[in-house]
PDB file of C-alpha atoms and ligand atoms in Angstrom:
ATOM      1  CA  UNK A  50      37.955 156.812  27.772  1.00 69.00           C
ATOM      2  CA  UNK A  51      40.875 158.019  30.057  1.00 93.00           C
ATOM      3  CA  UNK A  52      43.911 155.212  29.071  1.00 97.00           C
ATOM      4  CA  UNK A  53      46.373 157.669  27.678  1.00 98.00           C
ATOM      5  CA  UNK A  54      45.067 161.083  30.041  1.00 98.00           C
ATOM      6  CA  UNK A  55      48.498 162.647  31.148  1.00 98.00           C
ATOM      7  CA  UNK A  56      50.406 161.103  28.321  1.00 98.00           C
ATOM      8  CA  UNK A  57      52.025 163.214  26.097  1.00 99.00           C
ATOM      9  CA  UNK A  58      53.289 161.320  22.784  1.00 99.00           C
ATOM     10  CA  UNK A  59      55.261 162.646  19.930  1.00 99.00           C
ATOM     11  CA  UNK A  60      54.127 160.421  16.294  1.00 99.00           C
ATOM     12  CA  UNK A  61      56.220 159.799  13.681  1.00 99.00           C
ATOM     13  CA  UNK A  62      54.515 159.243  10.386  1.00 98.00           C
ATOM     14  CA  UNK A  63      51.479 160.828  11.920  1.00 98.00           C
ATOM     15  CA  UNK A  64      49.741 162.877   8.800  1.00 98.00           C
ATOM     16  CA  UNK A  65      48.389 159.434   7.660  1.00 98.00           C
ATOM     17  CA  UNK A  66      47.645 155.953   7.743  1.00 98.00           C
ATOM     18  CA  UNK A  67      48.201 153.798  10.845  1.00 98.00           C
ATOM     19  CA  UNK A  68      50.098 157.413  12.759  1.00 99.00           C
ATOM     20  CA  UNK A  69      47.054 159.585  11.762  1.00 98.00           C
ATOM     21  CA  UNK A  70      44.584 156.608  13.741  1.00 99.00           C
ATOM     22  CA  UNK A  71      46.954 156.636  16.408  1.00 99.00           C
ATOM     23  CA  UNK A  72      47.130 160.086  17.164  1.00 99.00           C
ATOM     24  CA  UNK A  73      43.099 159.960  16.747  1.00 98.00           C
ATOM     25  CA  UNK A  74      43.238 157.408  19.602  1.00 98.00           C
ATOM     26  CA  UNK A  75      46.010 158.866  21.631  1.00 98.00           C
ATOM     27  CA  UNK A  76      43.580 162.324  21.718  1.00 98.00           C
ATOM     28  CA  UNK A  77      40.595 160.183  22.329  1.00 98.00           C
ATOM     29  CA  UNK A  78      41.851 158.495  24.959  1.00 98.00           C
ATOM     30  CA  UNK A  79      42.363 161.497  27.139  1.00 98.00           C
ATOM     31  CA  UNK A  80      46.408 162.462  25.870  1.00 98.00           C
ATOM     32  CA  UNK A  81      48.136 164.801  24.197  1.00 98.00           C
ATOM     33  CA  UNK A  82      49.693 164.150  20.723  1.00 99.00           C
ATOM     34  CA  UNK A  83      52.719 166.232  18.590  1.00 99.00           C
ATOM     35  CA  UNK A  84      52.312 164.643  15.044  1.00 98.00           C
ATOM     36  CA  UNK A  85      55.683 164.594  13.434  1.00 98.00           C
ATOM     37  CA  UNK A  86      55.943 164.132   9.887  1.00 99.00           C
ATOM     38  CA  UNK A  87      57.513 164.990   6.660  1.00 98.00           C
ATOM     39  CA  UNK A  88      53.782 166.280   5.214  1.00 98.00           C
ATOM     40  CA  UNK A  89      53.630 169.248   7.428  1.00 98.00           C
ATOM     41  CA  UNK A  90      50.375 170.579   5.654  1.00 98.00           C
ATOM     42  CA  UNK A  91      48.324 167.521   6.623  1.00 98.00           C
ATOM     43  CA  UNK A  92      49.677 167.173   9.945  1.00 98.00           C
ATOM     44  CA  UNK A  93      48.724 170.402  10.916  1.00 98.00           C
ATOM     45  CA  UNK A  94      45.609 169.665   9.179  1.00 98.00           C
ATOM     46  CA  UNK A  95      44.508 166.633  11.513  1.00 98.00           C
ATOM     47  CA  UNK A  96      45.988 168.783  14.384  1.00 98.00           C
ATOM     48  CA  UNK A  97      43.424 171.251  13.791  1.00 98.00           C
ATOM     49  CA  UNK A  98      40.764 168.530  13.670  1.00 98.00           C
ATOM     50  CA  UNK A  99      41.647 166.799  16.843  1.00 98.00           C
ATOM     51  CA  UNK A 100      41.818 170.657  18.923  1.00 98.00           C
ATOM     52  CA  UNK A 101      44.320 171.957  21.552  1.00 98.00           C
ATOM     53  CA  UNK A 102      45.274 168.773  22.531  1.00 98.00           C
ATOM     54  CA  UNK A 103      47.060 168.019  19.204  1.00 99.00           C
ATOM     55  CA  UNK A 104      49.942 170.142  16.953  1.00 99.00           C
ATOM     56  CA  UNK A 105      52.071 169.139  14.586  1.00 99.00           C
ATOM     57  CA  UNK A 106      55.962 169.570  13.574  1.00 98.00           C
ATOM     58  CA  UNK A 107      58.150 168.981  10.419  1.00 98.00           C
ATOM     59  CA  UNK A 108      60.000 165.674  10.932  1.00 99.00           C
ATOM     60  CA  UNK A 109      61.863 163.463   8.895  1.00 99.00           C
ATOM     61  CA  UNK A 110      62.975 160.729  10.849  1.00 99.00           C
ATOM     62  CA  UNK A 111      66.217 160.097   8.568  1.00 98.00           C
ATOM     63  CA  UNK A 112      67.737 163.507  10.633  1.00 98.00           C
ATOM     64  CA  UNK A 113      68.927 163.483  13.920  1.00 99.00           C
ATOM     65  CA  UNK A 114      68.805 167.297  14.405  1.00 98.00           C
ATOM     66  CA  UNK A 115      64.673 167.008  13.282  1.00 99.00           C
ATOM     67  CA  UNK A 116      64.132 164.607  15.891  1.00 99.00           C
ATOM     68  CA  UNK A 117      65.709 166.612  18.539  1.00 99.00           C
ATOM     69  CA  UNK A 118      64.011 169.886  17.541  1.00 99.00           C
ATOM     70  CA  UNK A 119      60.425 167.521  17.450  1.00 99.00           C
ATOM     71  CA  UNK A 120      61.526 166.812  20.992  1.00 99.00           C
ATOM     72  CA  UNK A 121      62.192 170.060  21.942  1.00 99.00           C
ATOM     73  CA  UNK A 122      58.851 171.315  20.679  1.00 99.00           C
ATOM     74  CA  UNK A 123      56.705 168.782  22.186  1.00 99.00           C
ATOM     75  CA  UNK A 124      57.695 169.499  25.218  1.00 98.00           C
ATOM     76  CA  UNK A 125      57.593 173.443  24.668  1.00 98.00           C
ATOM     77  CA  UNK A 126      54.041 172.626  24.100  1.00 98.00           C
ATOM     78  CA  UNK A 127      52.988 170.316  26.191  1.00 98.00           C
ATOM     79  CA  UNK A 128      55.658 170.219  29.113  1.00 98.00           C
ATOM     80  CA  UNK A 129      57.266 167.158  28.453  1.00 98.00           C
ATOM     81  CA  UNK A 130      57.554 163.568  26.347  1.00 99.00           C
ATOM     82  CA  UNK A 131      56.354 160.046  28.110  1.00 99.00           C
ATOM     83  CA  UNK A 132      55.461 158.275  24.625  1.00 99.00           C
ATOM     84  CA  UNK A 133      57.282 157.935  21.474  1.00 99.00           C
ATOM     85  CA  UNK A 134      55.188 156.271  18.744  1.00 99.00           C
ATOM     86  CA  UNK A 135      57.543 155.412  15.650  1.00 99.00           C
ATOM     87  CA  UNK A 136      55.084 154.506  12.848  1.00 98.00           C
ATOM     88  CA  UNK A 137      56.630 156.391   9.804  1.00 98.00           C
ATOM     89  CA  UNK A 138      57.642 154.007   7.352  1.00 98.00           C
ATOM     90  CA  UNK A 139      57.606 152.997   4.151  1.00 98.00           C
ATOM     91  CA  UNK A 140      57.762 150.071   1.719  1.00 96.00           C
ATOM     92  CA  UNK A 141      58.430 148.787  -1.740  1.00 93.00           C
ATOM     93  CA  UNK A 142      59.255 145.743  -3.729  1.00 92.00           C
ATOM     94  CA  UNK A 143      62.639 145.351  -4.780  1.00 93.00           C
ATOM     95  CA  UNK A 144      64.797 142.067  -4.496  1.00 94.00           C
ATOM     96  CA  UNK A 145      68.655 141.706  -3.957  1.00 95.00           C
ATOM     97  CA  UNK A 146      69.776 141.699  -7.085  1.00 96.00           C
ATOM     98  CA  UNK A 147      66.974 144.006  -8.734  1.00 91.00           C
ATOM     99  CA  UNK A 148      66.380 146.305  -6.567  1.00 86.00           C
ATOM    100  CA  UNK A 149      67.785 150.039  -6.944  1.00 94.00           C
ATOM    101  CA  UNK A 150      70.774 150.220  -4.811  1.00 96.00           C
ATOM    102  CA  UNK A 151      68.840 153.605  -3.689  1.00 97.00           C
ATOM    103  CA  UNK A 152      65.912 151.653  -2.039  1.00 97.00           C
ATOM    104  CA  UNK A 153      67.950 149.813   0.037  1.00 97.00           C
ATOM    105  CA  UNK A 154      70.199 152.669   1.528  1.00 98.00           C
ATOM    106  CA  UNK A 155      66.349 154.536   1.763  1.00 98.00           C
ATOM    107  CA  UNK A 156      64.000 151.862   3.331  1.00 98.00           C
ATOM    108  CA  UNK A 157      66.797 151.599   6.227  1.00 98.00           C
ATOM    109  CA  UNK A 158      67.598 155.268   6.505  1.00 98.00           C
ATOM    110  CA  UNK A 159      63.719 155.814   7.392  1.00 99.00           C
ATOM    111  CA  UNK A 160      62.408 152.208   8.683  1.00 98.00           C
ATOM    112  CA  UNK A 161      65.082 151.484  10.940  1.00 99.00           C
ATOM    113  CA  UNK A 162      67.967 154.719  11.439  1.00 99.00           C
ATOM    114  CA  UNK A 163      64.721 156.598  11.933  1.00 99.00           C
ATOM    115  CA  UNK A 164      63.451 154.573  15.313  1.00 99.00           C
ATOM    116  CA  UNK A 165      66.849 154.512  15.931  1.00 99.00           C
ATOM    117  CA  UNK A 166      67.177 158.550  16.169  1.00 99.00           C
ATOM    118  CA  UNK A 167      63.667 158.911  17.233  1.00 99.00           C
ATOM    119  CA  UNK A 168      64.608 156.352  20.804  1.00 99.00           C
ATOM    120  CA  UNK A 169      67.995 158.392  20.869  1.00 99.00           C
ATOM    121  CA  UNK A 170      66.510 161.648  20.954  1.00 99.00           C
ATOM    122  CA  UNK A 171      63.441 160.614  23.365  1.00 99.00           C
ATOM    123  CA  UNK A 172      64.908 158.252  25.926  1.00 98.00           C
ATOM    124  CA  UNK A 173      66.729 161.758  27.653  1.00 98.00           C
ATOM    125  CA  UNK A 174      63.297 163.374  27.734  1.00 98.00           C
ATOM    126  CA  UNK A 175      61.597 160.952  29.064  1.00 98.00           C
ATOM    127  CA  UNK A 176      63.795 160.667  31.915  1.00 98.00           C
ATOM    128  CA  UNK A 177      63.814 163.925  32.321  1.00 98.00           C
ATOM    129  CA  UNK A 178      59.474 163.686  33.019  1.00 98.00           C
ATOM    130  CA  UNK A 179      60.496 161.562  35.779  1.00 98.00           C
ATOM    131  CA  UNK A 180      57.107 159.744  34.381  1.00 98.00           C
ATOM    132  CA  UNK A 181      56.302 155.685  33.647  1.00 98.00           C
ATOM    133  CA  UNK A 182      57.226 155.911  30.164  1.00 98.00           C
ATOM    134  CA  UNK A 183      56.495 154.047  26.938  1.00 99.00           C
ATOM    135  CA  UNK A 184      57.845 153.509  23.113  1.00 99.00           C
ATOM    136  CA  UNK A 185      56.273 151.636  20.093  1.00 99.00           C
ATOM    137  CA  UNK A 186      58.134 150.676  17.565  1.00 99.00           C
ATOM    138  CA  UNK A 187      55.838 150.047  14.620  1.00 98.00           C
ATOM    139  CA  UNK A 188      57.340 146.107  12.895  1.00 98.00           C
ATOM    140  CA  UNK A 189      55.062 144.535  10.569  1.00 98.00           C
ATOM    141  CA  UNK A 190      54.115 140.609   9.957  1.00 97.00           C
ATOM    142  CA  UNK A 191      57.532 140.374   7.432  1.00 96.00           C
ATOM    143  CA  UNK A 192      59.353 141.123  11.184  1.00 97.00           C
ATOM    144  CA  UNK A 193      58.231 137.345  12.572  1.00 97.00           C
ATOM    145  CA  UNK A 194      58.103 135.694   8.530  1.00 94.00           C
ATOM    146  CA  UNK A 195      60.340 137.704   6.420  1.00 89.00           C
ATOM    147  CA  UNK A 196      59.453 137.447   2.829  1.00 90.00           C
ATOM    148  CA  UNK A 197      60.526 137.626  -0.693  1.00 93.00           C
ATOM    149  CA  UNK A 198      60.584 140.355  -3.519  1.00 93.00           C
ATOM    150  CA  UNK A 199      60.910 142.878  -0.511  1.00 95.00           C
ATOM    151  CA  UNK A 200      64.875 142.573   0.700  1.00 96.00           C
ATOM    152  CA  UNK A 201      65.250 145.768   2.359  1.00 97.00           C
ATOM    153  CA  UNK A 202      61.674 146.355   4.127  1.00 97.00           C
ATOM    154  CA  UNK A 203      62.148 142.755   5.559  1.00 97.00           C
ATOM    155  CA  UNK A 204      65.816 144.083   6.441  1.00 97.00           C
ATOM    156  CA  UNK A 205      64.356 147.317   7.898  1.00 98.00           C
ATOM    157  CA  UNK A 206      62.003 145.104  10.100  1.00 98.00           C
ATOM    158  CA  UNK A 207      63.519 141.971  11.699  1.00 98.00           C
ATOM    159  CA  UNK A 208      66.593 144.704  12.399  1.00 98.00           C
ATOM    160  CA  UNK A 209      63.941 147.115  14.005  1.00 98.00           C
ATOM    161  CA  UNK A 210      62.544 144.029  16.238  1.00 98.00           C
ATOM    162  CA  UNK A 211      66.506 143.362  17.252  1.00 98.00           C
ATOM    163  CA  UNK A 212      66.882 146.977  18.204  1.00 98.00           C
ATOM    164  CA  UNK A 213      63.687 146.835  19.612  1.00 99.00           C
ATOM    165  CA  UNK A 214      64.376 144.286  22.058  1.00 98.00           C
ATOM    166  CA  UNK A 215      67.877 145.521  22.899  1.00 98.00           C
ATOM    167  CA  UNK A 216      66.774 148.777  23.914  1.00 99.00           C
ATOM    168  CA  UNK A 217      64.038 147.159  26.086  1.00 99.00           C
ATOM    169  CA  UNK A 218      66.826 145.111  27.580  1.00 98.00           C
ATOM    170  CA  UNK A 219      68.878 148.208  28.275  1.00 98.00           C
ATOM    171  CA  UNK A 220      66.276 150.279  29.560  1.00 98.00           C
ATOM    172  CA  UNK A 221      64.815 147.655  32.127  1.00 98.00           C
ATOM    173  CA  UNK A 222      68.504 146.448  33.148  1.00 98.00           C
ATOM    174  CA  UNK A 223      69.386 150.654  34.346  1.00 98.00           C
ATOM    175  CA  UNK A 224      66.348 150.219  36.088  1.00 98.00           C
ATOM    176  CA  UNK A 225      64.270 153.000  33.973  1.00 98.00           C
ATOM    177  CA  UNK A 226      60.902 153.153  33.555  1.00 98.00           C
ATOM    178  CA  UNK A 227      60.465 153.701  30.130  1.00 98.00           C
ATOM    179  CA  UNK A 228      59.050 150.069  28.110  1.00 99.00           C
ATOM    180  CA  UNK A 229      59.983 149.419  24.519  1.00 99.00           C
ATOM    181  CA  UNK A 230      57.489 147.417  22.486  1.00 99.00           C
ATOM    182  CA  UNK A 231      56.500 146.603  18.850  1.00 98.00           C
ATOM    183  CA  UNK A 232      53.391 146.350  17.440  1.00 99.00           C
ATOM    184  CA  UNK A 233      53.144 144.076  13.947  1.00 98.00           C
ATOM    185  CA  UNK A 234      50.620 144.978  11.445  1.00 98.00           C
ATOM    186  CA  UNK A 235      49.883 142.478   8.449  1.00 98.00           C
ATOM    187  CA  UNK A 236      48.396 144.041   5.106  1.00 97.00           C
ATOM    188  CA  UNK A 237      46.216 147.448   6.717  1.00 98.00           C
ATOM    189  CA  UNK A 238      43.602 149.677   4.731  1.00 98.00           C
ATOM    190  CA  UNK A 239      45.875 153.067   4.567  1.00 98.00           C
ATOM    191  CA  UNK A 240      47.593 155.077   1.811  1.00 96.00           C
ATOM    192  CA  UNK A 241      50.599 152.625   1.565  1.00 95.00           C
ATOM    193  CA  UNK A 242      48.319 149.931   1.176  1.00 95.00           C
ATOM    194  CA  UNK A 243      46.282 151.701  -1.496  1.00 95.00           C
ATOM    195  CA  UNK A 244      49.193 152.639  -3.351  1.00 93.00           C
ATOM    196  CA  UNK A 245      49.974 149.084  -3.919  1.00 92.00           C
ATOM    197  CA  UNK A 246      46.682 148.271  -4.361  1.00 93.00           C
ATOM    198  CA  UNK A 247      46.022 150.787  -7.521  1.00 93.00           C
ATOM    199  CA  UNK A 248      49.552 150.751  -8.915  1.00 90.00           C
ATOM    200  CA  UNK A 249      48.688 148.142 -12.127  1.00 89.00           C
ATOM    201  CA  UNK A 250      50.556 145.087 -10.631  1.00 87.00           C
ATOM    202  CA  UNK A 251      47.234 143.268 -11.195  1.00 92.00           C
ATOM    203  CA  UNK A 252      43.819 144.233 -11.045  1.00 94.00           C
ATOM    204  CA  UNK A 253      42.878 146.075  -7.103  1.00 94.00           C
ATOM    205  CA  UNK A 254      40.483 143.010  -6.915  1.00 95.00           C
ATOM    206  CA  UNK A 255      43.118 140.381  -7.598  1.00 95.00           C
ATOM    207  CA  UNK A 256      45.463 142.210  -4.883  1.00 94.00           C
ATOM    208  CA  UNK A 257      43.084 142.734  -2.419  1.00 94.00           C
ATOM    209  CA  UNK A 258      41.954 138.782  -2.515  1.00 95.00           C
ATOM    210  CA  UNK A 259      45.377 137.844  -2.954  1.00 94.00           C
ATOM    211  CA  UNK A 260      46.156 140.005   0.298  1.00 94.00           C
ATOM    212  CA  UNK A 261      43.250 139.032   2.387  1.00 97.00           C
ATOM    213  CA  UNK A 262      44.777 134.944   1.388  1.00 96.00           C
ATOM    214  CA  UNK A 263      47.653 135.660   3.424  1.00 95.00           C
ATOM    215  CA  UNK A 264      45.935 136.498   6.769  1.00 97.00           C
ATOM    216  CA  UNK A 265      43.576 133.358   8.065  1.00 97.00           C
ATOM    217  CA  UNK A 266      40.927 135.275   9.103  1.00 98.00           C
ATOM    218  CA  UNK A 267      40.697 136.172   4.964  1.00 98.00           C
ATOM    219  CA  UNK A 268      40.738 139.898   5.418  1.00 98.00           C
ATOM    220  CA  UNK A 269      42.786 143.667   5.472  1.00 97.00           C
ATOM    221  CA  UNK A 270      42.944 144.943   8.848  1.00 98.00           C
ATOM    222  CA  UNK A 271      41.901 148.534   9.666  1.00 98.00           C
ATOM    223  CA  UNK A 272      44.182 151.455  11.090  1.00 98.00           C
ATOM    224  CA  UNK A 273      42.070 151.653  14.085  1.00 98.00           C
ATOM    225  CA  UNK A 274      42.573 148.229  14.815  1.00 98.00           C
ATOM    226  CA  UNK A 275      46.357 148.597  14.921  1.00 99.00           C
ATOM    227  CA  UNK A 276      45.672 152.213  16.876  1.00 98.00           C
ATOM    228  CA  UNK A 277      44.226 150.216  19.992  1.00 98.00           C
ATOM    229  CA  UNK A 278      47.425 147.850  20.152  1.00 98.00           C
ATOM    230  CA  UNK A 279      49.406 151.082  20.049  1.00 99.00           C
ATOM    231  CA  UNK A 280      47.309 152.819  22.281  1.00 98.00           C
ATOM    232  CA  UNK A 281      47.862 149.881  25.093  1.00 98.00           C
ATOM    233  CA  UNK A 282      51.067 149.597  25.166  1.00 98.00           C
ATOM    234  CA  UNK A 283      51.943 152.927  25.435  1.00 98.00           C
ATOM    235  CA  UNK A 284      49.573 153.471  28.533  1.00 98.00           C
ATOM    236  CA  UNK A 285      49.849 152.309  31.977  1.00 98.00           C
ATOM    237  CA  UNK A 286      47.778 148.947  31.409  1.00 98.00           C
ATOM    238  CA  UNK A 287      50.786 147.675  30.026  1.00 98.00           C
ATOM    239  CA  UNK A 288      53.038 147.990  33.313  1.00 98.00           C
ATOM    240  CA  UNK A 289      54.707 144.552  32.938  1.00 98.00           C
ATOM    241  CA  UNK A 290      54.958 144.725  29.017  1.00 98.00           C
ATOM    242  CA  UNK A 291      58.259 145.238  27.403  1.00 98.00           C
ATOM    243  CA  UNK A 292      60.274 143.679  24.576  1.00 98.00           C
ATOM    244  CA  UNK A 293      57.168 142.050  23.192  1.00 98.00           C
ATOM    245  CA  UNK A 294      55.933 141.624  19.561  1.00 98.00           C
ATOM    246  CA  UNK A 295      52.091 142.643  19.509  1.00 98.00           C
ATOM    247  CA  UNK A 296      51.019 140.865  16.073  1.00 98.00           C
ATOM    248  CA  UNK A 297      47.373 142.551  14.232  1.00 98.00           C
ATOM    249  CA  UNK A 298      48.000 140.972  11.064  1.00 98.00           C
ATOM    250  CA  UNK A 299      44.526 138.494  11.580  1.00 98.00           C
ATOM    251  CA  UNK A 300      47.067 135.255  12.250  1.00 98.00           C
ATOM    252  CA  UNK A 301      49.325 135.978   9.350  1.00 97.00           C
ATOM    253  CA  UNK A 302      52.830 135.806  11.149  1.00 96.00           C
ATOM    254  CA  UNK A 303      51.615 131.895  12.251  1.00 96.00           C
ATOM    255  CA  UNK A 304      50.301 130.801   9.192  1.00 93.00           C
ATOM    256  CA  UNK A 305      51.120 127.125   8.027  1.00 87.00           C
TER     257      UNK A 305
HETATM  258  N1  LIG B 515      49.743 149.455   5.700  1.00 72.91           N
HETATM  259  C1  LIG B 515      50.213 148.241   5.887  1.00 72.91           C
HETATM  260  O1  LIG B 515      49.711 147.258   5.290  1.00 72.91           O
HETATM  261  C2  LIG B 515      51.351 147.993   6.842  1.00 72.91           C
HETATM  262  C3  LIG B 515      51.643 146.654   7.186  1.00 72.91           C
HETATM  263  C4  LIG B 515      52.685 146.401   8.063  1.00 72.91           C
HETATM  264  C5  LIG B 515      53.423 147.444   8.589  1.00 72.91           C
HETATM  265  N2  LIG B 515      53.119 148.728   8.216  1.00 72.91           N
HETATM  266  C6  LIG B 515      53.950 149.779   8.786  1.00 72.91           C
HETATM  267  O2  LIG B 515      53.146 150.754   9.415  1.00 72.91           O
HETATM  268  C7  LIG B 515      53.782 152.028   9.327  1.00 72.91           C
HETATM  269  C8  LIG B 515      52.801 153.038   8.755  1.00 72.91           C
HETATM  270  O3  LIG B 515      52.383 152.565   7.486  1.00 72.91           O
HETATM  271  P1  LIG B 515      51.128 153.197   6.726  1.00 72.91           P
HETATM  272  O4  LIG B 515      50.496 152.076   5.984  1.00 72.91           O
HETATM  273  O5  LIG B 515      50.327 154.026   7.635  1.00 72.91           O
HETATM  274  O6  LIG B 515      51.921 154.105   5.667  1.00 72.91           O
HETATM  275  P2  LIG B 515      51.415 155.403   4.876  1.00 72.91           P
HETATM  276  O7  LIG B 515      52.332 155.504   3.680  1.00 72.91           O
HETATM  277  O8  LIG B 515      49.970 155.294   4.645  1.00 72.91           O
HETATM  278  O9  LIG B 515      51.750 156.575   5.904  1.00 72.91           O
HETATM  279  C9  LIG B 515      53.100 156.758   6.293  1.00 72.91           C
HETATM  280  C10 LIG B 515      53.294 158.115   6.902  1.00 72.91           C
HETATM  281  O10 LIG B 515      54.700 158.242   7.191  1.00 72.91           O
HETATM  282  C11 LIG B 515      55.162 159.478   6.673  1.00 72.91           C
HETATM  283  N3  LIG B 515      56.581 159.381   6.302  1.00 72.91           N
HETATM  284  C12 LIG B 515      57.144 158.716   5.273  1.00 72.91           C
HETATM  285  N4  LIG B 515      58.472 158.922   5.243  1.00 72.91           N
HETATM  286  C13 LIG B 515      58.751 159.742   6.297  1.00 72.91           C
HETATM  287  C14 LIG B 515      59.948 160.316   6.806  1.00 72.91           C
HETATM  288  N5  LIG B 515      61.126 160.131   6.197  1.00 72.91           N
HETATM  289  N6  LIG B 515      59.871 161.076   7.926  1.00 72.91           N
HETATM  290  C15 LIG B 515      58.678 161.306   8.528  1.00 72.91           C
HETATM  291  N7  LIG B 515      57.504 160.821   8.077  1.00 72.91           N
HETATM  292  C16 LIG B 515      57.551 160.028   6.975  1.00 72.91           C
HETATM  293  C17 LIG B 515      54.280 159.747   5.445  1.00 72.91           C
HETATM  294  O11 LIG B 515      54.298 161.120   5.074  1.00 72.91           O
HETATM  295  C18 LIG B 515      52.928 159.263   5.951  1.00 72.91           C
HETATM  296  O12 LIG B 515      52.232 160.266   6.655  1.00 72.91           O
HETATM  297  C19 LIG B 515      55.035 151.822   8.480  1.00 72.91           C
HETATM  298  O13 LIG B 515      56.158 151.685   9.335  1.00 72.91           O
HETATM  299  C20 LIG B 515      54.761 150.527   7.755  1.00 72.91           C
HETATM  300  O14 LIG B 515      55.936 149.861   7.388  1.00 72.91           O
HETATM  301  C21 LIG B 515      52.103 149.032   7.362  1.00 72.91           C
END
């Protein structure tokens, strides 16, 4: 398994969930991986696990100045930056009018200001490799169907598939080689996921049937599953790929 040998990707988000299984597949795949994240201790934990091709730096995406030290440091360690993977994110209920003001100003600050720093800090580096390059931004199946009770993570998502899609646009029109896509999860077995699933809003049995409802083929996806979609559209297979929304949500973005 060679798709990803003399990549070198920096992860957001990459202690856990869906950035822990891409890192996982990034090193398995032949590449090198800098896990960024704001839970140093398990990053460096999984970076131990996965050996010398793996390390890990603090990062939270919300600061420009972390980004561009994460940068800096992948490329101290592994001589450059041709994949940016932005996967941190998080999510939580909260409507227009009920919502804390706070979650709003939050869910943005890290779902969509954080790509936003993470492509701003990247893009110079990657030219710099002189490489074929690749991002993916991480959307989810509220990016094609927005939906209620959660005003600022659909926000945070349909606004990350516009910036998405601009920066594609950009890159391709200066003639760079560096390809902007977006991978959409629907509901997928991680902590996030779990959270919601044990927090009391029903019974875990109720929410995990009432999940699986909202994805025809009647199930929760795995992180590996949504690792593989990363992991080919940041490697060279891609080639022709950019601006494009890469749904694993089992059908639900085209649900009737
Ligand atoms: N799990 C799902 O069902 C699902 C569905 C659709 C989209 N997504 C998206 O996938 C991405 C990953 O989700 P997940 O389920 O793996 O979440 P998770 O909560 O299981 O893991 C998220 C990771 O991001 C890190 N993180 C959070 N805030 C951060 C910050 N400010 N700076 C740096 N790191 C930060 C966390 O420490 C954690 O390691 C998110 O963007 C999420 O919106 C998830």
């Amino acid at each position: 398994m060679s798709r990803m040998e003399g990549k070198v990707a920096l992860v957001s988000g990459g202690a856990e969930g869906i950035g822990a299984a891409v890192a996982r597949a990034i090193v398995a795949e032949g590449g090198s991986v800098m896990l960024g994240d704001v839970q140093l201790d398990k990053a460096e934990a999984l970076a131990r696990e996965l050996g010398d091709r793996a390390a890990a730096v603090a990062l939270d995406v919300r600061a420009l100045d972390q980004w561009e030290a994460a940068v800096a440091a992948t490329q101290a360690r592994f001589g450059k930056l041709t994949v940016l993977a932005n996967i941190a994110g998080i999510s939580e209920p909260g409507t227009v009018t009920d919502g804390p003001l706070e979650l709003w100003h939050r869910t943005l600050a890290i779902n969509l200001t954080g790509p936003f720093y993470g492509m701003r800090a990247a893009i110079p580096a990657m030219v710099a490799s002189g490489e074929p390059c690749a991002i993916v931004n991480i959307g989810s199946m509220i990016a094609l169907r927005p939906a209620a009770f959660v005003a600022a993570y659909s926000a945070s998502k349909t606004g990350l598939r516009g910036l998405t899609q601009s920066v594609a646009l950009d890159l391709a029109a200066r003639g760079l080689p560096i390809r902007v896509n977006m991978v959409h999860p629907g509901a997928i077995r991680t902590p996030m996921y779990e959270r919601y699933k044990f927090s009391g809003a029903d019974s875990p049995e109720n929410i995990e049937a009432n999940f699986a409802a909202t994805h025809p083929m009647n199930r929760i996806g795995e992180p590996e599953e949504v690792a593989r979609a990363v992991v080919f559209l940041a490697s060279d297979e891609a080639g022709f790929t950019t601006g494009c929304d890469f749904t694993v949500d089992g059908g639900g973005s085209i649900r009737s």
